[in-house]
Amino acid sequence: MQTVTLAVLGAGAWGSALANLAAKNGHSVRLWSRHQAQSLREVVEGADLIVSAISMQGVRAVVEQMQSLAIAKPAILITATKGLDPTTTLTPSQIWQAAFPDHPVVVLSGPNLSKEIEAGLPAATVVASEKMVAAEVVQAVFSSGIFRVYTNPDPLGVELGGTLKNIIAIAVGVCDGLQLGTNAKAALVTRGLTEIIRIGTHWGAKTETFYGLSGLGDLLATCNSVLSRNYRVGYGLAQGRTLSEVLATLEGTAEGINTTQVLIQVARQHNISIPISHQVYRLLEGEITPQQATAALMLRDTKPENNVLRF
């Protein structure tokens, strides 16, 4: 395809990995962070694609800065952030789209542990948008022999799959930290997916999206790797460390912590049953121990499994 200019916002591990993928495909890449001399204006000026790989807590501030800048009219906005806004409960793509209604917004999400991608290991991801032409452009920019990119017409589902699995990853980290075994872990991941589907479809996403790379795929990756920060949060708590102690050892942000707080708020407002996420919330708030969280889930009322939306 024709060479394009990308502005990648966020120079952390994920932003750098995406920047390198595009650069290896021959595209012109500008990388921005709040700690560098080059201004946001200089980085985004004339860019064909603008990739947001910043943490959730910084999204709204960057979006507000961007609104005062001259963005190229046909520029495609790509969000690779996994989280929920604590004030509005909006997803990152919803925040970007509201601020830039005339620009196509594409969600990029999948089982993409950045250290593995930087090491040149094969991976796959999903780019989703209501504007499929825009998704196909992004697909072409990032696709390579080590990075397979699929398109999807359900941006909300792709985004929520990548966001909500972080909560389940914390729970699975607890499971492994307590050495509860493979049977327990398999049950937790399976029921965790059910919980993700329940909340995601209530939000308006499509059920089938959660069985794809950004749902089940990302869930399996983050629940089975010490490279996952959210998994390491749960694992550390299970070993008796405080949340502050665990966070002090992490590089980057464990988005699942903030996501849990926002999700509980939404679930209470709409009376949605999310038992695993609820116990993760209580654990993060210091209300219960990991052992008590496990007991609370195991002692729930028995029920049939014949409805995927029932727990």
XYZ file of C-alpha atoms in Angstrom:
311
model
C 0.000 0.000 0.000
C 0.974 3.671 -0.193
C 3.291 4.918 2.551
C 1.485 6.889 5.260
C 2.485 9.074 8.190
C 1.530 7.885 11.664
C 1.512 9.855 14.899
C 1.676 7.457 17.843
C 0.615 9.030 21.135
C 2.162 7.217 24.077
C 5.765 6.018 24.122
C 5.242 3.180 26.579
C 5.741 -0.485 25.704
C 2.493 -0.771 23.711
C 2.859 2.503 21.828
C 6.469 1.708 20.980
C 5.528 -1.782 19.759
C 2.868 -0.359 17.423
C 5.248 2.325 16.195
C 7.884 -0.282 15.378
C 5.398 -2.489 13.522
C 4.388 0.399 11.274
C 7.981 1.568 10.780
C 9.083 -1.921 9.707
C 6.371 -1.777 7.048
C 8.023 1.325 5.637
C 5.691 3.967 7.047
C 6.789 7.292 8.516
C 6.266 7.235 12.289
C 6.319 10.034 14.864
C 6.232 8.988 18.525
C 4.965 11.352 21.237
C 4.982 11.310 25.019
C 4.370 13.966 27.649
C 8.022 13.774 28.687
C 9.633 14.710 25.362
C 10.531 18.065 23.882
C 8.526 17.707 20.675
C 5.040 19.125 21.089
C 1.796 17.280 20.449
C 1.032 19.801 17.700
C 4.264 18.987 15.865
C 3.675 15.250 16.081
C 0.075 15.157 14.812
C 0.360 17.885 12.162
C -0.233 16.367 8.729
C -0.489 12.804 10.072
C -2.656 10.372 8.083
C -3.260 8.136 11.081
C -3.181 9.098 14.764
C -2.750 6.187 17.182
C -3.651 6.669 20.842
C -1.757 4.204 23.043
C -1.882 6.255 26.234
C -3.251 5.023 29.564
C -6.952 5.505 30.279
C -6.315 8.218 32.856
C -4.653 10.386 30.220
C -7.149 9.934 27.377
C -9.548 12.764 28.161
C -6.766 15.325 28.711
C -5.049 14.414 25.431
C -8.350 14.500 23.530
C -9.016 18.004 24.881
C -5.538 19.112 23.750
C -6.104 17.602 20.332
C -9.333 19.547 19.799
C -7.359 22.785 19.623
C -4.973 21.424 16.972
C -5.223 21.340 13.202
C -5.762 17.670 12.381
C -5.735 16.639 8.735
C -9.339 16.323 7.552
C -9.136 12.689 6.356
C -7.018 11.527 9.328
C -8.042 8.197 10.887
C -8.036 8.031 14.693
C -6.965 4.692 16.172
C -7.431 3.896 19.839
C -5.390 1.103 21.417
C -6.259 1.954 25.037
C -8.059 -0.608 27.214
C -10.137 0.988 29.956
C -13.246 2.919 30.982
C -13.515 6.581 31.896
C -14.271 6.804 35.649
C -16.343 9.991 35.300
C -18.535 9.127 32.327
C -18.051 5.302 32.047
C -17.357 5.885 28.332
C -14.879 3.762 26.398
C -11.843 5.447 24.790
C -13.328 5.227 21.288
C -16.545 6.873 22.471
C -14.535 9.755 23.907
C -12.548 10.168 20.678
C -15.623 9.918 18.461
C -17.573 12.490 20.480
C -14.679 14.939 20.205
C -14.025 14.268 16.503
C -17.372 13.294 14.932
C -16.132 13.893 11.386
C -13.164 11.511 11.667
C -13.351 7.711 11.465
C -12.345 6.011 14.717
C -10.807 2.527 14.685
C -10.358 0.284 17.746
C -7.240 -1.917 17.819
C -7.301 -4.758 20.338
C -6.265 -8.377 20.738
C -3.962 -10.824 22.541
C -0.986 -8.511 22.111
C 1.583 -8.734 24.896
C 3.941 -5.957 23.840
C 7.175 -7.662 24.943
C 6.439 -10.660 22.734
C 5.682 -8.408 19.767
C 8.896 -6.449 20.335
C 10.762 -9.776 20.375
C 9.415 -10.541 16.914
C 7.097 -13.347 18.001
C 3.957 -13.927 15.885
C 0.684 -12.343 17.011
C -2.755 -11.402 15.712
C -5.043 -8.492 16.449
C -8.381 -6.964 15.452
C -9.125 -3.506 14.053
C -12.795 -2.552 14.315
C -14.788 0.405 13.095
C -18.217 1.404 11.891
C -16.320 2.707 8.845
C -14.919 -0.495 7.349
C -12.842 1.389 4.795
C -10.932 2.987 7.673
C -10.470 -0.400 9.382
C -9.073 -1.827 6.143
C -6.572 1.035 5.868
C -5.341 0.340 9.403
C -5.224 -3.379 8.629
C -2.919 -2.738 5.680
C -0.647 -0.414 7.678
C 0.087 -2.910 10.463
C -0.174 -6.316 8.746
C 3.079 -8.236 8.357
C 4.552 -11.720 8.469
C 4.590 -11.614 12.268
C 1.482 -9.508 12.930
C -1.795 -10.706 11.407
C -4.590 -8.130 11.457
C -8.307 -8.919 11.129
C -11.149 -6.431 10.624
C -14.418 -6.371 12.565
C -17.566 -4.174 12.265
C -18.246 -4.176 16.043
C -15.869 -1.599 17.595
C -17.704 -1.554 20.931
C -17.453 -5.325 21.343
C -13.781 -5.385 20.348
C -13.056 -2.570 22.776
C -15.009 -4.067 25.686
C -13.474 -7.503 25.151
C -9.992 -6.060 25.552
C -11.060 -3.935 28.515
C -13.162 -6.294 30.633
C -10.792 -9.263 30.391
C -8.344 -7.315 32.583
C -10.666 -7.831 35.556
C -10.795 -11.587 34.967
C -6.992 -11.607 34.617
C -6.729 -10.222 38.157
C -8.998 -13.017 39.390
C -6.952 -15.667 37.559
C -3.758 -14.232 39.014
C -5.281 -14.782 42.455
C -6.199 -18.337 41.469
C -2.634 -19.135 40.406
C -1.157 -17.292 43.368
C -3.179 -19.459 45.733
C -2.171 -22.569 43.718
C -5.781 -23.625 43.258
C -4.974 -25.770 40.245
C -5.842 -26.108 36.575
C -9.463 -27.163 37.115
C -10.238 -24.015 39.096
C -8.436 -21.819 36.591
C -10.320 -23.324 33.642
C -13.641 -22.797 35.397
C -12.741 -19.220 36.294
C -11.728 -18.284 32.746
C -14.848 -19.908 31.292
C -17.223 -18.237 33.711
C -15.269 -15.023 33.331
C -15.993 -15.031 29.606
C -19.680 -15.516 30.393
C -19.525 -12.457 32.627
C -17.813 -10.397 29.926
C -20.478 -11.392 27.404
C -23.277 -10.513 29.803
C -22.034 -6.994 30.498
C -20.844 -6.452 26.916
C -24.129 -7.365 25.255
C -26.012 -5.207 27.737
C -23.766 -2.356 26.589
C -24.810 -3.045 22.995
C -21.961 -5.204 21.681
C -22.453 -8.381 19.626
C -22.134 -11.741 21.413
C -20.002 -13.326 18.675
C -17.349 -10.632 18.992
C -16.385 -11.906 22.438
C -15.484 -15.321 21.024
C -12.880 -13.687 18.807
C -9.346 -12.404 19.306
C -10.262 -9.330 21.343
C -12.463 -11.329 23.735
C -11.525 -14.966 24.245
C -8.133 -14.519 22.608
C -7.076 -11.607 24.798
C -8.564 -13.321 27.850
C -6.422 -16.420 27.298
C -3.276 -14.341 26.781
C -3.644 -12.198 29.881
C -4.735 -15.101 32.085
C -1.743 -17.243 31.165
C 1.253 -14.922 31.172
C 3.340 -13.198 33.819
C 3.795 -10.453 31.215
C 0.232 -9.366 32.020
C 0.250 -6.595 34.619
C -3.306 -7.370 35.693
C -2.474 -11.044 36.234
C 0.517 -9.986 38.337
C -1.724 -7.776 40.493
C -3.901 -10.748 41.402
C -0.920 -13.030 41.883
C 0.771 -10.563 44.204
C -2.358 -10.071 46.304
C -2.689 -13.850 46.667
C 0.820 -13.947 48.077
C -0.182 -11.601 50.874
C 1.211 -8.352 49.492
C -0.793 -5.134 49.669
C -2.059 -3.495 46.493
C 0.371 -0.614 46.982
C 3.277 -3.061 47.272
C 2.238 -4.872 44.107
C 1.811 -1.681 42.084
C 5.235 -0.434 43.166
C 6.838 -3.352 41.278
C 4.880 -2.943 38.034
C 6.125 -1.213 34.906
C 3.177 0.662 33.464
C -0.504 0.704 34.421
C -2.724 -2.219 35.431
C -5.897 -0.881 33.798
C -8.032 -3.612 35.349
C -8.010 -1.837 38.714
C -9.756 1.301 37.466
C -11.927 -0.750 35.094
C -13.228 -2.819 38.008
C -14.372 0.282 39.878
C -16.178 1.686 36.826
C -17.752 -1.651 35.928
C -19.183 -2.127 39.406
C -20.764 1.317 39.116
C -22.395 0.380 35.797
C -23.526 -3.046 37.017
C -25.207 -1.561 40.085
C -27.026 1.037 38.008
C -28.391 -1.606 35.619
C -28.705 -4.545 38.034
C -26.314 -6.799 36.080
C -24.923 -9.872 37.812
C -21.089 -9.941 37.679
C -20.039 -12.121 40.643
C -16.383 -12.563 39.670
C -15.861 -8.863 39.053
C -17.674 -8.090 42.298
C -15.280 -10.251 44.318
C -12.296 -8.694 42.507
C -13.657 -5.277 43.451
C -14.019 -6.252 47.120
C -10.488 -7.667 47.091
C -8.993 -4.514 45.552
C -10.882 -2.396 48.093
C -9.377 -4.450 50.924
C -12.788 -5.691 52.099
C -11.893 -9.398 51.803
C -8.872 -11.674 51.477
C -8.118 -13.738 48.359
C -9.232 -16.850 50.241
C -12.543 -15.241 51.159
C -13.116 -14.169 47.553
C -12.612 -17.760 46.411
C -14.998 -19.095 49.032
C -17.658 -16.545 48.096
C -17.615 -17.718 44.472
C -17.597 -21.436 45.294
C -20.509 -21.207 47.736
C -22.932 -19.409 45.404
C -26.293 -21.065 44.706
C -26.182 -23.939 42.211
C -27.790 -23.460 38.794
C -27.797 -24.876 35.238
C -25.209 -23.936 32.642
C -27.553 -24.142 29.652
C -27.700 -20.383 29.146
C -24.394 -18.674 28.390
C -25.705 -15.424 29.860
C -26.552 -17.035 33.188
C -24.070 -17.466 36.052
